[in-house]
mmCIF file of C-alpha atoms in Angstrom:
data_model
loop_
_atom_site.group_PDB
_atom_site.id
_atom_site.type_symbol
_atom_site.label_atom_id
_atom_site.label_comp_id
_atom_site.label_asym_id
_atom_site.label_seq_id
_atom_site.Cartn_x
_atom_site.Cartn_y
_atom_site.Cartn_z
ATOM 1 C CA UNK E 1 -22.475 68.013 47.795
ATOM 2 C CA UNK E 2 -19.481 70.062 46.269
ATOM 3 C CA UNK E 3 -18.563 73.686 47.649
ATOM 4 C CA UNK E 4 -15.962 74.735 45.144
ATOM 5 C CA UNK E 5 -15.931 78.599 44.481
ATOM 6 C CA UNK E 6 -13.299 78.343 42.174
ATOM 7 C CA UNK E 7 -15.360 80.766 39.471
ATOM 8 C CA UNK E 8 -15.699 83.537 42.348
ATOM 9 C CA UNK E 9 -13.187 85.908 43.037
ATOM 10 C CA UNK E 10 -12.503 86.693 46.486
ATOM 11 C CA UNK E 11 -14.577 89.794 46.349
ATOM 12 C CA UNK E 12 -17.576 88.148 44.838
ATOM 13 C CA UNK E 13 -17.012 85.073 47.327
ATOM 14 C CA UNK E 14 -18.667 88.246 50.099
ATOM 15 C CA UNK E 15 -22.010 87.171 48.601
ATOM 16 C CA UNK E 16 -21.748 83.633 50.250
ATOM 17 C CA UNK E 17 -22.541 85.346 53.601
ATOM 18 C CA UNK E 18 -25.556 87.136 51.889
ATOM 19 C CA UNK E 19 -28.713 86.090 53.650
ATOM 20 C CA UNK E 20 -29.793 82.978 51.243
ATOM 21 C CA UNK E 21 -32.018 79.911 51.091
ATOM 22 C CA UNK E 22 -30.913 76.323 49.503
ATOM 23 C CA UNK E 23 -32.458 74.829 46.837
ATOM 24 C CA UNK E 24 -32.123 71.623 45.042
ATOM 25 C CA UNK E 25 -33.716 70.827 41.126
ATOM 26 C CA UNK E 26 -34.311 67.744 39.399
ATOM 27 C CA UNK E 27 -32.515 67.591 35.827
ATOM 28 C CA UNK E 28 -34.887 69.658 33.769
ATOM 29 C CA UNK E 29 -35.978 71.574 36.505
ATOM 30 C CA UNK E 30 -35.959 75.421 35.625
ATOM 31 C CA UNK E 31 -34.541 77.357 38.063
ATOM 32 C CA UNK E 32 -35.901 80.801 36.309
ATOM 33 C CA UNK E 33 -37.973 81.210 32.908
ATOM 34 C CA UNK E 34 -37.365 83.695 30.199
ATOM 35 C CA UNK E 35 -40.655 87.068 31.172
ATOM 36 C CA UNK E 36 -40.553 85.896 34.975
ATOM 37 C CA UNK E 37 -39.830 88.498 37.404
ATOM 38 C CA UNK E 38 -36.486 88.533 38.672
ATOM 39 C CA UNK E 39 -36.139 86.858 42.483
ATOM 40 C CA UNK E 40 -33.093 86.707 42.680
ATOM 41 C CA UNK E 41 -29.690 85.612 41.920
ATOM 42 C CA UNK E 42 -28.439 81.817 41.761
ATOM 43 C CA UNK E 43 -25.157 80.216 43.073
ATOM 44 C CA UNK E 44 -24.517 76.928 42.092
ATOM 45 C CA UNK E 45 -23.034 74.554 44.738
ATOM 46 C CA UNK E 46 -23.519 71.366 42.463
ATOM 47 C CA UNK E 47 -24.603 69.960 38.984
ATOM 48 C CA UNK E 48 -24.764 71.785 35.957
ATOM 49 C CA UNK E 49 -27.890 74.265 34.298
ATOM 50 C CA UNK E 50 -28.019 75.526 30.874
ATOM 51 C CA UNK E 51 -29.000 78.706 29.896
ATOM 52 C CA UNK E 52 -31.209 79.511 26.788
ATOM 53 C CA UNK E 53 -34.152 80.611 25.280
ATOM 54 C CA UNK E 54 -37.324 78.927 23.187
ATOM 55 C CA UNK E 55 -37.544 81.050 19.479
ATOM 56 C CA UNK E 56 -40.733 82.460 18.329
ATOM 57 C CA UNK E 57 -40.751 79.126 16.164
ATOM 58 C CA UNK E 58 -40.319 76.435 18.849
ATOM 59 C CA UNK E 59 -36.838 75.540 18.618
ATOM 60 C CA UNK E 60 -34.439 75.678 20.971
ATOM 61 C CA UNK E 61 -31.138 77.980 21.538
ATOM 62 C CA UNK E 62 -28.460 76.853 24.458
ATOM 63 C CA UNK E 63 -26.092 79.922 24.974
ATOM 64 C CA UNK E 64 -23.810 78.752 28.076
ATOM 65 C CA UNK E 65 -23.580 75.793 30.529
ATOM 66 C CA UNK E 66 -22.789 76.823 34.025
ATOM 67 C CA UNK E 67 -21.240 74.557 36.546
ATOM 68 C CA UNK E 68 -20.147 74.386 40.147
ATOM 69 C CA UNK E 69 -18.868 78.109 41.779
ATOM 70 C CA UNK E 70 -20.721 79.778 39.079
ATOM 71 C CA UNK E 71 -23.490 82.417 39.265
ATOM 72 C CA UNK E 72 -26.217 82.188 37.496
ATOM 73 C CA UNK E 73 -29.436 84.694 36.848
ATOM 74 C CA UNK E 74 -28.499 88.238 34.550
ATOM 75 C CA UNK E 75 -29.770 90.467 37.481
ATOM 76 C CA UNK E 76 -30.726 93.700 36.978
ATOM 77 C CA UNK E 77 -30.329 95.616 39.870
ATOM 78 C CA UNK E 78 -32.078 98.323 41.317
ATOM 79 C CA UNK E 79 -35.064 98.547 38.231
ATOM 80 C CA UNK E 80 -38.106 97.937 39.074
ATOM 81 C CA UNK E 81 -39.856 95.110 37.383
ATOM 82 C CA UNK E 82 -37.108 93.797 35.577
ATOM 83 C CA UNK E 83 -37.518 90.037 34.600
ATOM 84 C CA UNK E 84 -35.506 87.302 33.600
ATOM 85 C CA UNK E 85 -34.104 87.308 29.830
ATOM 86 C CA UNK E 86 -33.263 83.459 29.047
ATOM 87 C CA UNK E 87 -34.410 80.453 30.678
ATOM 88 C CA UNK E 88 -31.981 78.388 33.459
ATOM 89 C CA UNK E 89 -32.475 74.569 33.408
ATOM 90 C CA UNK E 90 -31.111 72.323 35.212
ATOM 91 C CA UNK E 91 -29.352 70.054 33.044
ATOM 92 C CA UNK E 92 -27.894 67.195 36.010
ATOM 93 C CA UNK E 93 -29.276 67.195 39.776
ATOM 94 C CA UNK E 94 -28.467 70.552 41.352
ATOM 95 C CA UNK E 95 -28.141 72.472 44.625
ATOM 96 C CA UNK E 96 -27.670 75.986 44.564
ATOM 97 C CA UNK E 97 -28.070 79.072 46.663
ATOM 98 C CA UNK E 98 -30.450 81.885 45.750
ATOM 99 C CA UNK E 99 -29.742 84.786 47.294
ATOM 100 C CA UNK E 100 -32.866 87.422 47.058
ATOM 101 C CA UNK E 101 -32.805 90.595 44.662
ATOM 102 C CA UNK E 102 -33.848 93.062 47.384
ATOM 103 C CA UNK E 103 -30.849 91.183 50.225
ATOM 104 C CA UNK E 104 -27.958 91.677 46.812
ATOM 105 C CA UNK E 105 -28.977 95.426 46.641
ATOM 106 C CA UNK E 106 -28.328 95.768 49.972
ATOM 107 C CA UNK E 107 -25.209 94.075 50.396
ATOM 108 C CA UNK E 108 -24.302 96.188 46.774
ATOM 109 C CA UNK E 109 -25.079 99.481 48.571
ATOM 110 C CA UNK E 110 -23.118 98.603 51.395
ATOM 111 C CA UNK E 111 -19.835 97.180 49.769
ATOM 112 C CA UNK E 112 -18.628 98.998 47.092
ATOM 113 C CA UNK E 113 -15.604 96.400 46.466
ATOM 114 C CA UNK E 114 -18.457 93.872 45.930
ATOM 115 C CA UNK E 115 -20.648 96.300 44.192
ATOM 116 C CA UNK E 116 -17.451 96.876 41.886
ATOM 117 C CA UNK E 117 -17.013 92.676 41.384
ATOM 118 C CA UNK E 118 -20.428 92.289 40.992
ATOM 119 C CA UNK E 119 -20.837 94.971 37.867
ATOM 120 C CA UNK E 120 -17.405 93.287 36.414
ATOM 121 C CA UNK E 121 -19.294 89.951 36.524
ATOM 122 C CA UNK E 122 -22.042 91.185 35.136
ATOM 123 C CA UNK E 123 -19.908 92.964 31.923
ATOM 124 C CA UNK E 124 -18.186 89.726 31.139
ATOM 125 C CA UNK E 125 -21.346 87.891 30.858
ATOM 126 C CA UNK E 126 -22.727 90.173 28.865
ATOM 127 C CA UNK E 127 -19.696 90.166 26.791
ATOM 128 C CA UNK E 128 -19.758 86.214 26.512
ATOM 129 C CA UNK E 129 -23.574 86.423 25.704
ATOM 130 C CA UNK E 130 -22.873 88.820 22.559
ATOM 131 C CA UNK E 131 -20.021 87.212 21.204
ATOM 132 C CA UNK E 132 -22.147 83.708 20.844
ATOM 133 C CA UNK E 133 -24.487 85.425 19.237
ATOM 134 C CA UNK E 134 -22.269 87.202 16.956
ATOM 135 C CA UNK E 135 -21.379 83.726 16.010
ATOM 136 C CA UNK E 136 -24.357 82.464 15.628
ATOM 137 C CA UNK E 137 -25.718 85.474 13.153
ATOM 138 C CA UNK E 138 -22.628 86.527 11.384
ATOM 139 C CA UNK E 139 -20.411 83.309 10.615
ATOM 140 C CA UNK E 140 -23.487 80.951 9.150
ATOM 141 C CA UNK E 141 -24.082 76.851 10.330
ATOM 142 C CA UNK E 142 -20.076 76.537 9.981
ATOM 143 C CA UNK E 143 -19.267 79.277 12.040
ATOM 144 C CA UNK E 144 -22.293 78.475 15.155
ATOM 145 C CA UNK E 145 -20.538 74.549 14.772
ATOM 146 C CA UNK E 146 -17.413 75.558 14.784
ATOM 147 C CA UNK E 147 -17.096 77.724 17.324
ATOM 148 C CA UNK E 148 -19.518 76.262 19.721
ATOM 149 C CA UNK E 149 -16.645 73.042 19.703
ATOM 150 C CA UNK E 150 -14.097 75.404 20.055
ATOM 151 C CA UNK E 151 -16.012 76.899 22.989
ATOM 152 C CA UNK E 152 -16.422 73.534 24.062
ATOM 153 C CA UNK E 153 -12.743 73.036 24.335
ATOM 154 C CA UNK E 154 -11.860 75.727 26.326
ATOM 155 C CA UNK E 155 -14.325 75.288 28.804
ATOM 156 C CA UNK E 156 -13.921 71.435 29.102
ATOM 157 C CA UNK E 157 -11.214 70.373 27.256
ATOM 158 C CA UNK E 158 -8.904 67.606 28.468
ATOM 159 C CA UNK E 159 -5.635 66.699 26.388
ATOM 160 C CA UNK E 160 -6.447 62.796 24.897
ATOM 161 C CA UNK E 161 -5.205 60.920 22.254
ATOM 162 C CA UNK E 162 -3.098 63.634 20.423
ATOM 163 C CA UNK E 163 -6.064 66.106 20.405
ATOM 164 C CA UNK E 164 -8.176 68.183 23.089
ATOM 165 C CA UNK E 165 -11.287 65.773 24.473
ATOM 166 C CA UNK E 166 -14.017 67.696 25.333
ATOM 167 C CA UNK E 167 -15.067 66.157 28.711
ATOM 168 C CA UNK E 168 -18.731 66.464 28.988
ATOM 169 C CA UNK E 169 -21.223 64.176 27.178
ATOM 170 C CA UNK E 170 -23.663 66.411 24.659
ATOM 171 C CA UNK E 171 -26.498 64.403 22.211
ATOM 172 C CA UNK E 172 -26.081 65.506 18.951
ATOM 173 C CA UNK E 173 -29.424 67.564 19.746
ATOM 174 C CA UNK E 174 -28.116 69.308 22.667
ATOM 175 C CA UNK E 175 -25.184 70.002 20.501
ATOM 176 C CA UNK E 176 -27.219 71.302 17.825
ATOM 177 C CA UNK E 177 -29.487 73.371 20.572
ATOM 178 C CA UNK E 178 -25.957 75.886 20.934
ATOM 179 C CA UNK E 179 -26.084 76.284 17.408
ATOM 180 C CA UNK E 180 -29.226 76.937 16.841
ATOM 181 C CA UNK E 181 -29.263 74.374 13.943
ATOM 182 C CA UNK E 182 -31.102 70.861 13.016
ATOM 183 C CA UNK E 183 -29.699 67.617 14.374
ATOM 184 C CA UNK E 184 -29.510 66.260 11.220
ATOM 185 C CA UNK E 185 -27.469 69.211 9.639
ATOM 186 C CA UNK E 186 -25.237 68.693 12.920
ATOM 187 C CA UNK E 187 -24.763 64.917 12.297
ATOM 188 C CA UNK E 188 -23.776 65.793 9.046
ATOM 189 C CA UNK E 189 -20.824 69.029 9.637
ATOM 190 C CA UNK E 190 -19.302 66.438 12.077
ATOM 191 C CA UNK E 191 -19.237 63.509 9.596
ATOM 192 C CA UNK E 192 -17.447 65.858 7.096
ATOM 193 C CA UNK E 193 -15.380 67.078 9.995
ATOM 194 C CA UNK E 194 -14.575 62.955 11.310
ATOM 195 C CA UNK E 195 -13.263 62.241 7.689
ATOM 196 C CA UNK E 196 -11.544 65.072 7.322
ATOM 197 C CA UNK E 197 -9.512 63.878 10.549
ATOM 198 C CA UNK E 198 -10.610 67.438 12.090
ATOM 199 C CA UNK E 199 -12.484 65.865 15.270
ATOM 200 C CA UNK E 200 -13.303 62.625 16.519
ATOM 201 C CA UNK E 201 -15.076 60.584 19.177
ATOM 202 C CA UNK E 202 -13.989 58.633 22.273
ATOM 203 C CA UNK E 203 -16.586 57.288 24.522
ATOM 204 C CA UNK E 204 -19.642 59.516 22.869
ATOM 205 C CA UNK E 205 -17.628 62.285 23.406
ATOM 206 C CA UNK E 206 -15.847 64.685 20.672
ATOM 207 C CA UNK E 207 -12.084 65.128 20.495
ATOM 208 C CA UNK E 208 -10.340 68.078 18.483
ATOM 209 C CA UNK E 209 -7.502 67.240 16.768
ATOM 210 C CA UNK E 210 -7.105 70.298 14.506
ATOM 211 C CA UNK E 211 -8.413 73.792 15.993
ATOM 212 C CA UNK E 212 -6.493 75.748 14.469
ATOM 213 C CA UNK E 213 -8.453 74.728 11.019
ATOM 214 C CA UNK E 214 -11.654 75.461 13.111
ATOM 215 C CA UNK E 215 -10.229 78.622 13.306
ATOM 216 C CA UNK E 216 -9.165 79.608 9.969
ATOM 217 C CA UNK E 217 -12.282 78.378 8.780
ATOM 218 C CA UNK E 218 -14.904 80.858 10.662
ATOM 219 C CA UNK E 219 -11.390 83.770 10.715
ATOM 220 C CA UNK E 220 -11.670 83.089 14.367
ATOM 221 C CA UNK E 221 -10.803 87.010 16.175
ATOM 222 C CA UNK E 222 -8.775 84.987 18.845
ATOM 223 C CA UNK E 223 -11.100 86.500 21.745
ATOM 224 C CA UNK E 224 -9.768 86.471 25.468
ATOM 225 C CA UNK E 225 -10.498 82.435 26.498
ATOM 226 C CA UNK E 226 -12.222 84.558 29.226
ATOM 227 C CA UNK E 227 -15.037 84.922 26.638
ATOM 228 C CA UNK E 228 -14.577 82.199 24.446
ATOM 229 C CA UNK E 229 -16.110 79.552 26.705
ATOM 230 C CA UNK E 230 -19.294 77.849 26.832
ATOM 231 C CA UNK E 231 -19.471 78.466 30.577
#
């Protein structure tokens, strides 16, 4: 099982010696759903969840994918009956620690350079969870595509064959889940994209070979790579 913290900074690495219990989830396990009451907060020691939500209409929105060293669960701290706002799913086998809501308020009272971390965290996920949506409501189909690859890129992207592979494997649907678009209307941006010599494929998975036209195309703001990640 991996141990890597490398998405914790030292201050938020304190939480590992919060009072915690393992757990371990089957891909498509959900760790959380979307109205449940918060438990707790999730560290992930292994494997990969996505988190999302179900629309009023059935279909299915991905927002992030979180990985190992990565905290998942948008806590809300000291309210009473607050409850979980998006559903976590495991998307590989997964181990993770969960560290109880009532055991994070303590250690929060108690250490104000973690209580300080924590909030931090908490803003930049926030921040991350806005701008996707921004994408998603303001830029049309081109823009969610678009900038869900570029996304894509920066959180996985390995330089390959003169262009920027994006090193995890995605269906077409899961692809299309983060954009909150059809399959088919997917399949069909990333033909147009494949002729146009914009992106390709290697091995099922998608390499970039132009982002800056990804760019231009949605008048990309050139965010902080801090927030434009799909992680």
């Amino acid at each position: 099982m991996e141990s890597g913290t490398d998405h914790l900074t030292p201050e938020l690495e304190k939480l590992l010696t919060v009072n915690h219990v393992v757990k371990e989830y089957q891909k498509g396990d959900y760790l959380f759903r979307e109205g449940e009451a918060v438990k707790g907060l999730y560290i992930l020691r292994s494997g990969k969840v996505q988190i999302g939500k179900v629309t009023p209409d059935g279909r299915e929105l991905a927002l992030k994918i979180c990985g190992t060293g990565q905290m998942v669960g948008e806590i809300t701290v000291f309210a009473e009956g607050a409850t979980y706002l998006l559903d976590a799913r495991a998307l590989t086998h997964t181990y993770c620690l969960k560290i109880p809501v009532e055991e994070l308020e303590w250690s929060l009272e108690k250490d104000p350079a973690l209580a300080m971390a924590f909030m931090k965290w908490m803003g930049i996920d926030q921040q991350k969870t806005q701008t996707r949506f921004r994408d998603l409501m303001l830029h049309g189909k081109k823009g969610a595509l678009y900038s869900t690859l570029i996304r894509l890129g920066n959180s996985y992207g390995l330089e390959a064959d003169g262009g920027l592979l994006i090193d995890i494997s995605l269906t077409n649907q899961e692809l299309a889940n983060f954009c909150g678009m059809s399959r088919e209307m997917v399949n069909r941006m990333l033909s147009d994209l494949r002729k146009q010599g914009t992106v390709g494929m290697k091995n099922g998975k998608i390499i970039l070979y132009n982002i800056p036209k990804l760019k231009f195309d949605i008048d990309c703001e050139e965010c902080p790579i801090y927030l434009c990640k799909i992680d």
